[in-house]
């Protein structure tokens, strides 16, 4: 019998290091879409809606950070964004994203380490479900800001119902205080997994930033 979806979720949240996280996603990849959609996963939809509100359809390229199996990319393709590039630490998740055919480039990479993209390469970057416990560190925001062009947008989801993710907010706000970017909008807080009773208390917001310039 396959593992229940909340067991996979807990495993990726509690991964001790990148190898453990990679192994956990390798084990989950094939079942990921079915599991999170069964839990009513709302993050890709809210991220894509915010992209639609803040990024011209002609803008390109866009970077999907922690693209996973491509649930965000699928929606962006539906909205008419033609050059969306996927990056993720998990080759197993990326293989499924590649099969979707909604990305113009698939690249393995690690948020928290230097990104292999030049300064100002992207019109926008998105990150859905990636800046969370056991995943990308808050310092990765600095690198994302570096690869955005002046005026480029960053759309990111963060968990907001407890203090565990306060360091993400602190880093976002420090970059704003330093004049690197400014906040354009914060969504209302929603349940990312409304159909999963063990996640009913979790709330997530999506934030939209514009790089200075
Ligand atoms: C919960 S999934 C979200 C995937 C997709 N954005 C979605 O909403 O379905 C988190 C993804 O982030 C990736 N990830 C976690 N930490 C990462 C890091 N430090 N650098 C790059 N990718 C990371 C994982 O491999 C996984 O594919």
JSON list of C-alpha atoms and ligand atoms in Angstrom, two decimals:
[
{"chain": "A", "resi": 1, "resn": "UNK", "atom": "CA", "xyz": [0.00, 0.00, 0.00]},
{"chain": "A", "resi": 2, "resn": "UNK", "atom": "CA", "xyz": [1.28, 3.53, -0.73]},
{"chain": "A", "resi": 3, "resn": "UNK", "atom": "CA", "xyz": [2.10, 5.95, 2.08]},
{"chain": "A", "resi": 4, "resn": "UNK", "atom": "CA", "xyz": [-0.60, 8.43, 3.12]},
{"chain": "A", "resi": 5, "resn": "UNK", "atom": "CA", "xyz": [-0.01, 11.90, 1.70]},
{"chain": "A", "resi": 6, "resn": "UNK", "atom": "CA", "xyz": [0.37, 13.62, 5.10]},
{"chain": "A", "resi": 7, "resn": "UNK", "atom": "CA", "xyz": [3.27, 11.23, 5.90]},
{"chain": "A", "resi": 8, "resn": "UNK", "atom": "CA", "xyz": [5.12, 12.46, 2.80]},
{"chain": "A", "resi": 9, "resn": "UNK", "atom": "CA", "xyz": [4.30, 16.04, 3.75]},
{"chain": "A", "resi": 10, "resn": "UNK", "atom": "CA", "xyz": [5.68, 15.59, 7.26]},
{"chain": "A", "resi": 11, "resn": "UNK", "atom": "CA", "xyz": [8.82, 13.89, 5.85]},
{"chain": "A", "resi": 12, "resn": "UNK", "atom": "CA", "xyz": [9.66, 16.80, 3.53]},
{"chain": "A", "resi": 13, "resn": "UNK", "atom": "CA", "xyz": [8.95, 19.38, 6.27]},
{"chain": "A", "resi": 14, "resn": "UNK", "atom": "CA", "xyz": [11.21, 17.60, 8.74]},
{"chain": "A", "resi": 15, "resn": "UNK", "atom": "CA", "xyz": [14.11, 16.78, 6.38]},
{"chain": "A", "resi": 16, "resn": "UNK", "atom": "CA", "xyz": [17.39, 17.38, 8.22]},
{"chain": "A", "resi": 17, "resn": "UNK", "atom": "CA", "xyz": [19.49, 18.34, 5.19]},
{"chain": "A", "resi": 18, "resn": "UNK", "atom": "CA", "xyz": [19.35, 18.69, 1.42]},
{"chain": "A", "resi": 19, "resn": "UNK", "atom": "CA", "xyz": [20.15, 15.01, 0.77]},
{"chain": "A", "resi": 20, "resn": "UNK", "atom": "CA", "xyz": [17.28, 13.92, 2.99]},
{"chain": "A", "resi": 21, "resn": "UNK", "atom": "CA", "xyz": [14.97, 16.45, 1.33]},
{"chain": "A", "resi": 22, "resn": "UNK", "atom": "CA", "xyz": [16.01, 15.26, -2.15]},
{"chain": "A", "resi": 23, "resn": "UNK", "atom": "CA", "xyz": [15.43, 11.63, -1.15]},
{"chain": "A", "resi": 24, "resn": "UNK", "atom": "CA", "xyz": [12.03, 12.45, 0.32]},
{"chain": "A", "resi": 25, "resn": "UNK", "atom": "CA", "xyz": [10.91, 14.20, -2.87]},
{"chain": "A", "resi": 26, "resn": "UNK", "atom": "CA", "xyz": [12.35, 11.35, -4.99]},
{"chain": "A", "resi": 27, "resn": "UNK", "atom": "CA", "xyz": [10.14, 8.94, -3.03]},
{"chain": "A", "resi": 28, "resn": "UNK", "atom": "CA", "xyz": [7.09, 11.22, -3.29]},
{"chain": "A", "resi": 29, "resn": "UNK", "atom": "CA", "xyz": [7.44, 12.56, -6.87]},
{"chain": "A", "resi": 30, "resn": "UNK", "atom": "CA", "xyz": [5.32, 10.04, -8.70]},
{"chain": "A", "resi": 31, "resn": "UNK", "atom": "CA", "xyz": [2.44, 10.37, -6.22]},
{"chain": "A", "resi": 32, "resn": "UNK", "atom": "CA", "xyz": [2.86, 14.10, -5.46]},
{"chain": "A", "resi": 33, "resn": "UNK", "atom": "CA", "xyz": [0.24, 15.60, -7.77]},
{"chain": "A", "resi": 34, "resn": "UNK", "atom": "CA", "xyz": [-2.46, 13.10, -6.82]},
{"chain": "A", "resi": 35, "resn": "UNK", "atom": "CA", "xyz": [-1.70, 13.56, -3.09]},
{"chain": "A", "resi": 36, "resn": "UNK", "atom": "CA", "xyz": [-1.63, 17.36, -2.92]},
{"chain": "A", "resi": 37, "resn": "UNK", "atom": "CA", "xyz": [-4.62, 17.77, -5.23]},
{"chain": "A", "resi": 38, "resn": "UNK", "atom": "CA", "xyz": [-6.56, 15.31, -3.08]},
{"chain": "A", "resi": 39, "resn": "UNK", "atom": "CA", "xyz": [-5.74, 17.61, -0.13]},
{"chain": "A", "resi": 40, "resn": "UNK", "atom": "CA", "xyz": [-7.21, 20.51, -2.14]},
{"chain": "A", "resi": 41, "resn": "UNK", "atom": "CA", "xyz": [-3.81, 22.20, -2.71]},
{"chain": "A", "resi": 42, "resn": "UNK", "atom": "CA", "xyz": [-4.51, 25.91, -3.35]},
{"chain": "A", "resi": 43, "resn": "UNK", "atom": "CA", "xyz": [-1.03, 27.47, -3.53]},
{"chain": "A", "resi": 44, "resn": "UNK", "atom": "CA", "xyz": [-0.38, 27.15, -7.29]},
{"chain": "A", "resi": 45, "resn": "UNK", "atom": "CA", "xyz": [-3.75, 28.76, -8.04]},
{"chain": "A", "resi": 46, "resn": "UNK", "atom": "CA", "xyz": [-3.17, 31.75, -5.75]},
{"chain": "A", "resi": 47, "resn": "UNK", "atom": "CA", "xyz": [0.41, 32.24, -6.98]},
{"chain": "A", "resi": 48, "resn": "UNK", "atom": "CA", "xyz": [-0.73, 32.13, -10.61]},
{"chain": "A", "resi": 49, "resn": "UNK", "atom": "CA", "xyz": [-3.58, 34.56, -9.90]},
{"chain": "A", "resi": 50, "resn": "UNK", "atom": "CA", "xyz": [-1.11, 37.03, -8.41]},
{"chain": "A", "resi": 51, "resn": "UNK", "atom": "CA", "xyz": [1.18, 36.62, -11.44]},
{"chain": "A", "resi": 52, "resn": "UNK", "atom": "CA", "xyz": [-1.80, 37.38, -13.69]},
{"chain": "A", "resi": 53, "resn": "UNK", "atom": "CA", "xyz": [-2.51, 40.53, -11.67]},
{"chain": "A", "resi": 54, "resn": "UNK", "atom": "CA", "xyz": [1.05, 41.85, -11.61]},
{"chain": "A", "resi": 55, "resn": "UNK", "atom": "CA", "xyz": [2.99, 40.50, -14.62]},
{"chain": "A", "resi": 56, "resn": "UNK", "atom": "CA", "xyz": [2.20, 41.33, -18.26]},
{"chain": "A", "resi": 57, "resn": "UNK", "atom": "CA", "xyz": [1.56, 38.15, -20.31]},
{"chain": "A", "resi": 58, "resn": "UNK", "atom": "CA", "xyz": [4.26, 39.33, -22.76]},
{"chain": "A", "resi": 59, "resn": "UNK", "atom": "CA", "xyz": [6.88, 39.51, -19.96]},
{"chain": "A", "resi": 60, "resn": "UNK", "atom": "CA", "xyz": [9.65, 36.95, -20.26]},
{"chain": "A", "resi": 61, "resn": "UNK", "atom": "CA", "xyz": [11.43, 34.99, -19.12]},
{"chain": "A", "resi": 62, "resn": "UNK", "atom": "CA", "xyz": [9.84, 33.95, -15.82]},
{"chain": "A", "resi": 63, "resn": "UNK", "atom": "CA", "xyz": [11.60, 31.72, -13.28]},
{"chain": "A", "resi": 64, "resn": "UNK", "atom": "CA", "xyz": [9.63, 29.11, -11.30]},
{"chain": "A", "resi": 65, "resn": "UNK", "atom": "CA", "xyz": [11.75, 28.51, -8.18]},
{"chain": "A", "resi": 66, "resn": "UNK", "atom": "CA", "xyz": [11.15, 25.08, -6.64]},
{"chain": "A", "resi": 67, "resn": "UNK", "atom": "CA", "xyz": [8.95, 24.24, -9.62]},
{"chain": "A", "resi": 68, "resn": "UNK", "atom": "CA", "xyz": [8.44, 20.65, -8.47]},
{"chain": "A", "resi": 69, "resn": "UNK", "atom": "CA", "xyz": [6.20, 18.70, -10.86]},
{"chain": "A", "resi": 70, "resn": "UNK", "atom": "CA", "xyz": [5.09, 21.91, -12.58]},
{"chain": "A", "resi": 71, "resn": "UNK", "atom": "CA", "xyz": [1.69, 22.66, -11.04]},
{"chain": "A", "resi": 72, "resn": "UNK", "atom": "CA", "xyz": [2.45, 26.41, -11.11]},
{"chain": "A", "resi": 73, "resn": "UNK", "atom": "CA", "xyz": [3.92, 26.20, -14.62]},
{"chain": "A", "resi": 74, "resn": "UNK", "atom": "CA", "xyz": [0.81, 24.46, -15.89]},
{"chain": "A", "resi": 75, "resn": "UNK", "atom": "CA", "xyz": [-1.34, 27.40, -14.77]},
{"chain": "A", "resi": 76, "resn": "UNK", "atom": "CA", "xyz": [1.12, 30.01, -16.08]},
{"chain": "A", "resi": 77, "resn": "UNK", "atom": "CA", "xyz": [1.07, 28.29, -19.47]},
{"chain": "A", "resi": 78, "resn": "UNK", "atom": "CA", "xyz": [-2.72, 28.43, -19.38]},
{"chain": "A", "resi": 79, "resn": "UNK", "atom": "CA", "xyz": [-2.50, 32.16, -18.67]},
{"chain": "A", "resi": 80, "resn": "UNK", "atom": "CA", "xyz": [-0.34, 32.66, -21.76]},
{"chain": "A", "resi": 81, "resn": "UNK", "atom": "CA", "xyz": [3.15, 33.06, -20.26]},
{"chain": "A", "resi": 82, "resn": "UNK", "atom": "CA", "xyz": [5.30, 31.55, -22.98]},
{"chain": "A", "resi": 83, "resn": "UNK", "atom": "CA", "xyz": [8.81, 31.48, -21.55]},
{"chain": "A", "resi": 84, "resn": "UNK", "atom": "CA", "xyz": [8.75, 30.04, -18.04]},
{"chain": "A", "resi": 85, "resn": "UNK", "atom": "CA", "xyz": [11.88, 28.32, -16.76]},
{"chain": "A", "resi": 86, "resn": "UNK", "atom": "CA", "xyz": [11.83, 25.70, -14.02]},
{"chain": "A", "resi": 87, "resn": "UNK", "atom": "CA", "xyz": [14.46, 25.20, -11.34]},
{"chain": "A", "resi": 88, "resn": "UNK", "atom": "CA", "xyz": [14.35, 22.75, -8.44]},
{"chain": "A", "resi": 89, "resn": "UNK", "atom": "CA", "xyz": [16.76, 20.68, -6.36]},
{"chain": "A", "resi": 90, "resn": "UNK", "atom": "CA", "xyz": [14.90, 17.44, -7.16]},
{"chain": "A", "resi": 91, "resn": "UNK", "atom": "CA", "xyz": [15.62, 15.82, -10.51]},
{"chain": "A", "resi": 92, "resn": "UNK", "atom": "CA", "xyz": [12.75, 13.41, -9.91]},
{"chain": "A", "resi": 93, "resn": "UNK", "atom": "CA", "xyz": [10.23, 16.24, -9.49]},
{"chain": "A", "resi": 94, "resn": "UNK", "atom": "CA", "xyz": [11.72, 18.08, -12.48]},
{"chain": "A", "resi": 95, "resn": "UNK", "atom": "CA", "xyz": [11.38, 14.99, -14.70]},
{"chain": "A", "resi": 96, "resn": "UNK", "atom": "CA", "xyz": [7.62, 15.18, -14.18]},
{"chain": "A", "resi": 97, "resn": "UNK", "atom": "CA", "xyz": [7.63, 18.95, -14.79]},
{"chain": "A", "resi": 98, "resn": "UNK", "atom": "CA", "xyz": [9.50, 18.32, -18.03]},
{"chain": "A", "resi": 99, "resn": "UNK", "atom": "CA", "xyz": [6.91, 15.79, -19.15]},
{"chain": "A", "resi": 100, "resn": "UNK", "atom": "CA", "xyz": [4.21, 18.48, -18.73]},
{"chain": "A", "resi": 101, "resn": "UNK", "atom": "CA", "xyz": [5.78, 20.49, -21.53]},
{"chain": "A", "resi": 102, "resn": "UNK", "atom": "CA", "xyz": [4.94, 23.85, -19.94]},
{"chain": "A", "resi": 103, "resn": "UNK", "atom": "CA", "xyz": [8.53, 25.05, -19.33]},
{"chain": "A", "resi": 104, "resn": "UNK", "atom": "CA", "xyz": [11.03, 26.39, -21.85]},
{"chain": "A", "resi": 105, "resn": "UNK", "atom": "CA", "xyz": [13.94, 25.23, -19.67]},
{"chain": "A", "resi": 106, "resn": "UNK", "atom": "CA", "xyz": [14.39, 22.74, -16.85]},
{"chain": "A", "resi": 107, "resn": "UNK", "atom": "CA", "xyz": [17.41, 23.18, -14.60]},
{"chain": "A", "resi": 108, "resn": "UNK", "atom": "CA", "xyz": [18.50, 21.53, -11.38]},
{"chain": "A", "resi": 109, "resn": "UNK", "atom": "CA", "xyz": [19.58, 24.12, -8.81]},
{"chain": "A", "resi": 110, "resn": "UNK", "atom": "CA", "xyz": [19.55, 24.91, -5.12]},
{"chain": "A", "resi": 111, "resn": "UNK", "atom": "CA", "xyz": [17.90, 27.91, -3.49]},
{"chain": "A", "resi": 112, "resn": "UNK", "atom": "CA", "xyz": [20.31, 29.00, -0.77]},
{"chain": "A", "resi": 113, "resn": "UNK", "atom": "CA", "xyz": [23.35, 28.58, -3.03]},
{"chain": "A", "resi": 114, "resn": "UNK", "atom": "CA", "xyz": [24.41, 30.91, -5.86]},
{"chain": "A", "resi": 115, "resn": "UNK", "atom": "CA", "xyz": [21.95, 30.55, -8.76]},
{"chain": "A", "resi": 116, "resn": "UNK", "atom": "CA", "xyz": [23.39, 29.87, -12.20]},
{"chain": "A", "resi": 117, "resn": "UNK", "atom": "CA", "xyz": [21.65, 32.82, -13.84]},
{"chain": "A", "resi": 118, "resn": "UNK", "atom": "CA", "xyz": [23.10, 36.25, -14.66]},
{"chain": "A", "resi": 119, "resn": "UNK", "atom": "CA", "xyz": [22.08, 39.44, -12.85]},
{"chain": "A", "resi": 120, "resn": "UNK", "atom": "CA", "xyz": [18.74, 40.79, -14.06]},
{"chain": "A", "resi": 121, "resn": "UNK", "atom": "CA", "xyz": [17.92, 37.71, -16.15]},
{"chain": "A", "resi": 122, "resn": "UNK", "atom": "CA", "xyz": [14.20, 37.46, -15.28]},
{"chain": "A", "resi": 123, "resn": "UNK", "atom": "CA", "xyz": [11.10, 39.61, -15.70]},
{"chain": "A", "resi": 124, "resn": "UNK", "atom": "CA", "xyz": [9.53, 37.74, -12.78]},
{"chain": "A", "resi": 125, "resn": "UNK", "atom": "CA", "xyz": [10.18, 34.90, -10.36]},
{"chain": "A", "resi": 126, "resn": "UNK", "atom": "CA", "xyz": [7.63, 32.78, -8.54]},
{"chain": "A", "resi": 127, "resn": "UNK", "atom": "CA", "xyz": [7.97, 30.38, -5.61]},
{"chain": "A", "resi": 128, "resn": "UNK", "atom": "CA", "xyz": [4.99, 28.32, -4.43]},
{"chain": "A", "resi": 129, "resn": "UNK", "atom": "CA", "xyz": [5.33, 26.06, -1.38]},
{"chain": "A", "resi": 130, "resn": "UNK", "atom": "CA", "xyz": [9.12, 26.36, -1.32]},
{"chain": "A", "resi": 131, "resn": "UNK", "atom": "CA", "xyz": [9.87, 28.90, 1.40]},
{"chain": "A", "resi": 132, "resn": "UNK", "atom": "CA", "xyz": [8.75, 26.64, 4.21]},
{"chain": "A", "resi": 133, "resn": "UNK", "atom": "CA", "xyz": [10.16, 24.45, 6.99]},
{"chain": "A", "resi": 134, "resn": "UNK", "atom": "CA", "xyz": [13.01, 22.19, 5.86]},
{"chain": "A", "resi": 135, "resn": "UNK", "atom": "CA", "xyz": [13.10, 23.73, 2.35]},
{"chain": "A", "resi": 136, "resn": "UNK", "atom": "CA", "xyz": [14.73, 26.91, 0.96]},
{"chain": "A", "resi": 137, "resn": "UNK", "atom": "CA", "xyz": [16.51, 29.25, 3.42]},
{"chain": "A", "resi": 138, "resn": "UNK", "atom": "CA", "xyz": [15.51, 32.92, 3.75]},
{"chain": "A", "resi": 139, "resn": "UNK", "atom": "CA", "xyz": [18.91, 34.01, 2.35]},
{"chain": "A", "resi": 140, "resn": "UNK", "atom": "CA", "xyz": [17.78, 32.67, -1.03]},
{"chain": "A", "resi": 141, "resn": "UNK", "atom": "CA", "xyz": [15.64, 35.82, -1.34]},
{"chain": "A", "resi": 142, "resn": "UNK", "atom": "CA", "xyz": [18.84, 37.81, -1.94]},
{"chain": "A", "resi": 143, "resn": "UNK", "atom": "CA", "xyz": [19.76, 35.62, -4.92]},
{"chain": "A", "resi": 144, "resn": "UNK", "atom": "CA", "xyz": [16.25, 35.79, -6.35]},
{"chain": "A", "resi": 145, "resn": "UNK", "atom": "CA", "xyz": [16.39, 39.59, -6.11]},
{"chain": "A", "resi": 146, "resn": "UNK", "atom": "CA", "xyz": [19.76, 39.54, -7.92]},
{"chain": "A", "resi": 147, "resn": "UNK", "atom": "CA", "xyz": [18.42, 37.58, -10.91]},
{"chain": "A", "resi": 148, "resn": "UNK", "atom": "CA", "xyz": [15.35, 39.86, -11.30]},
{"chain": "A", "resi": 149, "resn": "UNK", "atom": "CA", "xyz": [15.61, 42.76, -13.69]},
{"chain": "A", "resi": 150, "resn": "UNK", "atom": "CA", "xyz": [14.78, 46.28, -12.43]},
{"chain": "A", "resi": 151, "resn": "UNK", "atom": "CA", "xyz": [11.02, 46.45, -11.96]},
{"chain": "A", "resi": 152, "resn": "UNK", "atom": "CA", "xyz": [10.84, 42.64, -12.08]},
{"chain": "A", "resi": 153, "resn": "UNK", "atom": "CA", "xyz": [8.25, 40.96, -9.89]},
{"chain": "A", "resi": 154, "resn": "UNK", "atom": "CA", "xyz": [8.64, 38.28, -7.21]},
{"chain": "A", "resi": 155, "resn": "UNK", "atom": "CA", "xyz": [5.56, 36.30, -6.18]},
{"chain": "A", "resi": 156, "resn": "UNK", "atom": "CA", "xyz": [6.06, 34.01, -3.18]},
{"chain": "A", "resi": 157, "resn": "UNK", "atom": "CA", "xyz": [3.90, 31.98, -0.80]},
{"chain": "A", "resi": 158, "resn": "UNK", "atom": "CA", "xyz": [4.73, 31.77, 2.90]},
{"chain": "A", "resi": 159, "resn": "UNK", "atom": "CA", "xyz": [3.06, 30.09, 5.84]},
{"chain": "A", "resi": 160, "resn": "UNK", "atom": "CA", "xyz": [1.81, 32.77, 8.25]},
{"chain": "A", "resi": 161, "resn": "UNK", "atom": "CA", "xyz": [-0.11, 31.02, 11.06]},
{"chain": "A", "resi": 162, "resn": "UNK", "atom": "CA", "xyz": [2.86, 30.55, 13.39]},
{"chain": "A", "resi": 163, "resn": "UNK", "atom": "CA", "xyz": [6.30, 32.00, 14.14]},
{"chain": "A", "resi": 164, "resn": "UNK", "atom": "CA", "xyz": [8.24, 29.15, 12.49]},
{"chain": "A", "resi": 165, "resn": "UNK", "atom": "CA", "xyz": [8.45, 31.09, 9.23]},
{"chain": "A", "resi": 166, "resn": "UNK", "atom": "CA", "xyz": [9.08, 34.54, 10.71]},
{"chain": "A", "resi": 167, "resn": "UNK", "atom": "CA", "xyz": [12.65, 34.50, 9.37]},
{"chain": "A", "resi": 168, "resn": "UNK", "atom": "CA", "xyz": [11.30, 34.58, 5.79]},
{"chain": "A", "resi": 169, "resn": "UNK", "atom": "CA", "xyz": [9.23, 37.64, 6.54]},
{"chain": "A", "resi": 170, "resn": "UNK", "atom": "CA", "xyz": [12.23, 39.27, 8.28]},
{"chain": "A", "resi": 171, "resn": "UNK", "atom": "CA", "xyz": [14.46, 38.73, 5.23]},
{"chain": "A", "resi": 172, "resn": "UNK", "atom": "CA", "xyz": [11.81, 40.00, 2.78]},
{"chain": "A", "resi": 173, "resn": "UNK", "atom": "CA", "xyz": [11.28, 43.09, 4.89]},
{"chain": "A", "resi": 174, "resn": "UNK", "atom": "CA", "xyz": [15.04, 43.68, 5.37]},
{"chain": "A", "resi": 175, "resn": "UNK", "atom": "CA", "xyz": [15.48, 43.68, 1.58]},
{"chain": "A", "resi": 176, "resn": "UNK", "atom": "CA", "xyz": [12.62, 46.16, 1.32]},
{"chain": "A", "resi": 177, "resn": "UNK", "atom": "CA", "xyz": [14.20, 48.38, 4.00]},
{"chain": "A", "resi": 178, "resn": "UNK", "atom": "CA", "xyz": [17.47, 48.26, 2.02]},
{"chain": "A", "resi": 179, "resn": "UNK", "atom": "CA", "xyz": [15.64, 49.48, -1.09]},
{"chain": "A", "resi": 180, "resn": "UNK", "atom": "CA", "xyz": [16.20, 46.24, -3.03]},
{"chain": "A", "resi": 181, "resn": "UNK", "atom": "CA", "xyz": [12.48, 45.73, -3.64]},
{"chain": "A", "resi": 182, "resn": "UNK", "atom": "CA", "xyz": [9.10, 46.97, -2.41]},
{"chain": "A", "resi": 183, "resn": "UNK", "atom": "CA", "xyz": [5.96, 45.09, -1.50]},
{"chain": "A", "resi": 184, "resn": "UNK", "atom": "CA", "xyz": [3.09, 45.64, -3.96]},
{"chain": "A", "resi": 185, "resn": "UNK", "atom": "CA", "xyz": [0.51, 43.32, -2.46]},
{"chain": "A", "resi": 186, "resn": "UNK", "atom": "CA", "xyz": [-0.12, 40.66, 0.14]},
{"chain": "A", "resi": 187, "resn": "UNK", "atom": "CA", "xyz": [-3.01, 38.26, -0.42]},
{"chain": "A", "resi": 188, "resn": "UNK", "atom": "CA", "xyz": [-5.47, 37.32, 2.26]},
{"chain": "A", "resi": 189, "resn": "UNK", "atom": "CA", "xyz": [-4.43, 34.28, 4.29]},
{"chain": "A", "resi": 190, "resn": "UNK", "atom": "CA", "xyz": [-5.90, 31.02, 2.98]},
{"chain": "A", "resi": 191, "resn": "UNK", "atom": "CA", "xyz": [-5.78, 27.33, 3.84]},
{"chain": "A", "resi": 192, "resn": "UNK", "atom": "CA", "xyz": [-3.29, 25.72, 1.43]},
{"chain": "A", "resi": 193, "resn": "UNK", "atom": "CA", "xyz": [-4.76, 22.24, 2.07]},
{"chain": "A", "resi": 194, "resn": "UNK", "atom": "CA", "xyz": [-8.46, 22.78, 2.85]},
{"chain": "A", "resi": 195, "resn": "UNK", "atom": "CA", "xyz": [-9.40, 19.11, 2.39]},
{"chain": "A", "resi": 196, "resn": "UNK", "atom": "CA", "xyz": [-6.76, 17.70, 4.76]},
{"chain": "A", "resi": 197, "resn": "UNK", "atom": "CA", "xyz": [-7.96, 17.77, 8.40]},
{"chain": "A", "resi": 198, "resn": "UNK", "atom": "CA", "xyz": [-4.43, 17.56, 9.85]},
{"chain": "A", "resi": 199, "resn": "UNK", "atom": "CA", "xyz": [-3.50, 20.75, 7.90]},
{"chain": "A", "resi": 200, "resn": "UNK", "atom": "CA", "xyz": [-6.73, 22.66, 8.65]},
{"chain": "A", "resi": 201, "resn": "UNK", "atom": "CA", "xyz": [-4.95, 25.10, 11.00]},
{"chain": "A", "resi": 202, "resn": "UNK", "atom": "CA", "xyz": [-2.31, 26.09, 8.42]},
{"chain": "A", "resi": 203, "resn": "UNK", "atom": "CA", "xyz": [-2.62, 29.48, 6.72]},
{"chain": "A", "resi": 204, "resn": "UNK", "atom": "CA", "xyz": [-0.62, 30.81, 3.81]},
{"chain": "A", "resi": 205, "resn": "UNK", "atom": "CA", "xyz": [-0.28, 34.20, 2.16]},
{"chain": "A", "resi": 206, "resn": "UNK", "atom": "CA", "xyz": [1.16, 35.16, -1.20]},
{"chain": "A", "resi": 207, "resn": "UNK", "atom": "CA", "xyz": [3.35, 38.28, -1.36]},
{"chain": "A", "resi": 208, "resn": "UNK", "atom": "CA", "xyz": [4.19, 40.30, -4.45]},
{"chain": "A", "resi": 209, "resn": "UNK", "atom": "CA", "xyz": [7.38, 42.37, -4.67]},
{"chain": "A", "resi": 210, "resn": "UNK", "atom": "CA", "xyz": [8.77, 44.68, -7.35]},
{"chain": "A", "resi": 211, "resn": "UNK", "atom": "CA", "xyz": [12.53, 45.03, -7.65]},
{"chain": "A", "resi": 212, "resn": "UNK", "atom": "CA", "xyz": [13.75, 48.63, -7.47]},
{"chain": "A", "resi": 213, "resn": "UNK", "atom": "CA", "xyz": [14.75, 50.44, -10.64]},
{"chain": "B", "resi": 1, "resn": "LIG", "atom": "C1", "xyz": [5.95, 21.54, -1.90]},
{"chain": "B", "resi": 1, "resn": "LIG", "atom": "S1", "xyz": [6.89, 21.38, -3.36]},
{"chain": "B", "resi": 1, "resn": "LIG", "atom": "C2", "xyz": [6.18, 22.70, -4.35]},
{"chain": "B", "resi": 1, "resn": "LIG", "atom": "C3", "xyz": [6.34, 22.45, -5.81]},
{"chain": "B", "resi": 1, "resn": "LIG", "atom": "C4", "xyz": [5.52, 23.39, -6.69]},
{"chain": "B", "resi": 1, "resn": "LIG", "atom": "N1", "xyz": [6.00, 24.75, -6.59]},
{"chain": "B", "resi": 1, "resn": "LIG", "atom": "C5", "xyz": [4.06, 23.30, -6.31]},
{"chain": "B", "resi": 1, "resn": "LIG", "atom": "O1", "xyz": [3.52, 24.29, -5.80]},
{"chain": "B", "resi": 1, "resn": "LIG", "atom": "O2", "xyz": [3.48, 22.22, -6.52]},
{"chain": "B", "resi": 1, "resn": "LIG", "atom": "C6", "xyz": [8.48, 22.08, -2.93]},
{"chain": "B", "resi": 1, "resn": "LIG", "atom": "C7", "xyz": [9.50, 21.95, -4.05]},
{"chain": "B", "resi": 1, "resn": "LIG", "atom": "O3", "xyz": [10.64, 22.74, -3.69]},
{"chain": "B", "resi": 1, "resn": "LIG", "atom": "C8", "xyz": [11.81, 22.04, -3.96]},
{"chain": "B", "resi": 1, "resn": "LIG", "atom": "N2", "xyz": [12.85, 22.55, -3.05]},
{"chain": "B", "resi": 1, "resn": "LIG", "atom": "C9", "xyz": [12.86, 22.46, -1.71]},
{"chain": "B", "resi": 1, "resn": "LIG", "atom": "N3", "xyz": [13.94, 23.08, -1.20]},
{"chain": "B", "resi": 1, "resn": "LIG", "atom": "C10", "xyz": [14.63, 23.57, -2.28]},
{"chain": "B", "resi": 1, "resn": "LIG", "atom": "C11", "xyz": [15.82, 24.29, -2.42]},
{"chain": "B", "resi": 1, "resn": "LIG", "atom": "N4", "xyz": [16.57, 24.66, -1.34]},
{"chain": "B", "resi": 1, "resn": "LIG", "atom": "N5", "xyz": [16.24, 24.63, -3.65]},
{"chain": "B", "resi": 1, "resn": "LIG", "atom": "C12", "xyz": [15.51, 24.27, -4.74]},
{"chain": "B", "resi": 1, "resn": "LIG", "atom": "N6", "xyz": [14.35, 23.59, -4.67]},
{"chain": "B", "resi": 1, "resn": "LIG", "atom": "C13", "xyz": [13.91, 23.24, -3.45]},
{"chain": "B", "resi": 1, "resn": "LIG", "atom": "C14", "xyz": [11.46, 20.58, -3.73]},
{"chain": "B", "resi": 1, "resn": "LIG", "atom": "O4", "xyz": [12.34, 19.71, -4.41]},
{"chain": "B", "resi": 1, "resn": "LIG", "atom": "C15", "xyz": [10.02, 20.52, -4.25]},
{"chain": "B", "resi": 1, "resn": "LIG", "atom": "O5", "xyz": [9.97, 20.17, -5.60]}
]
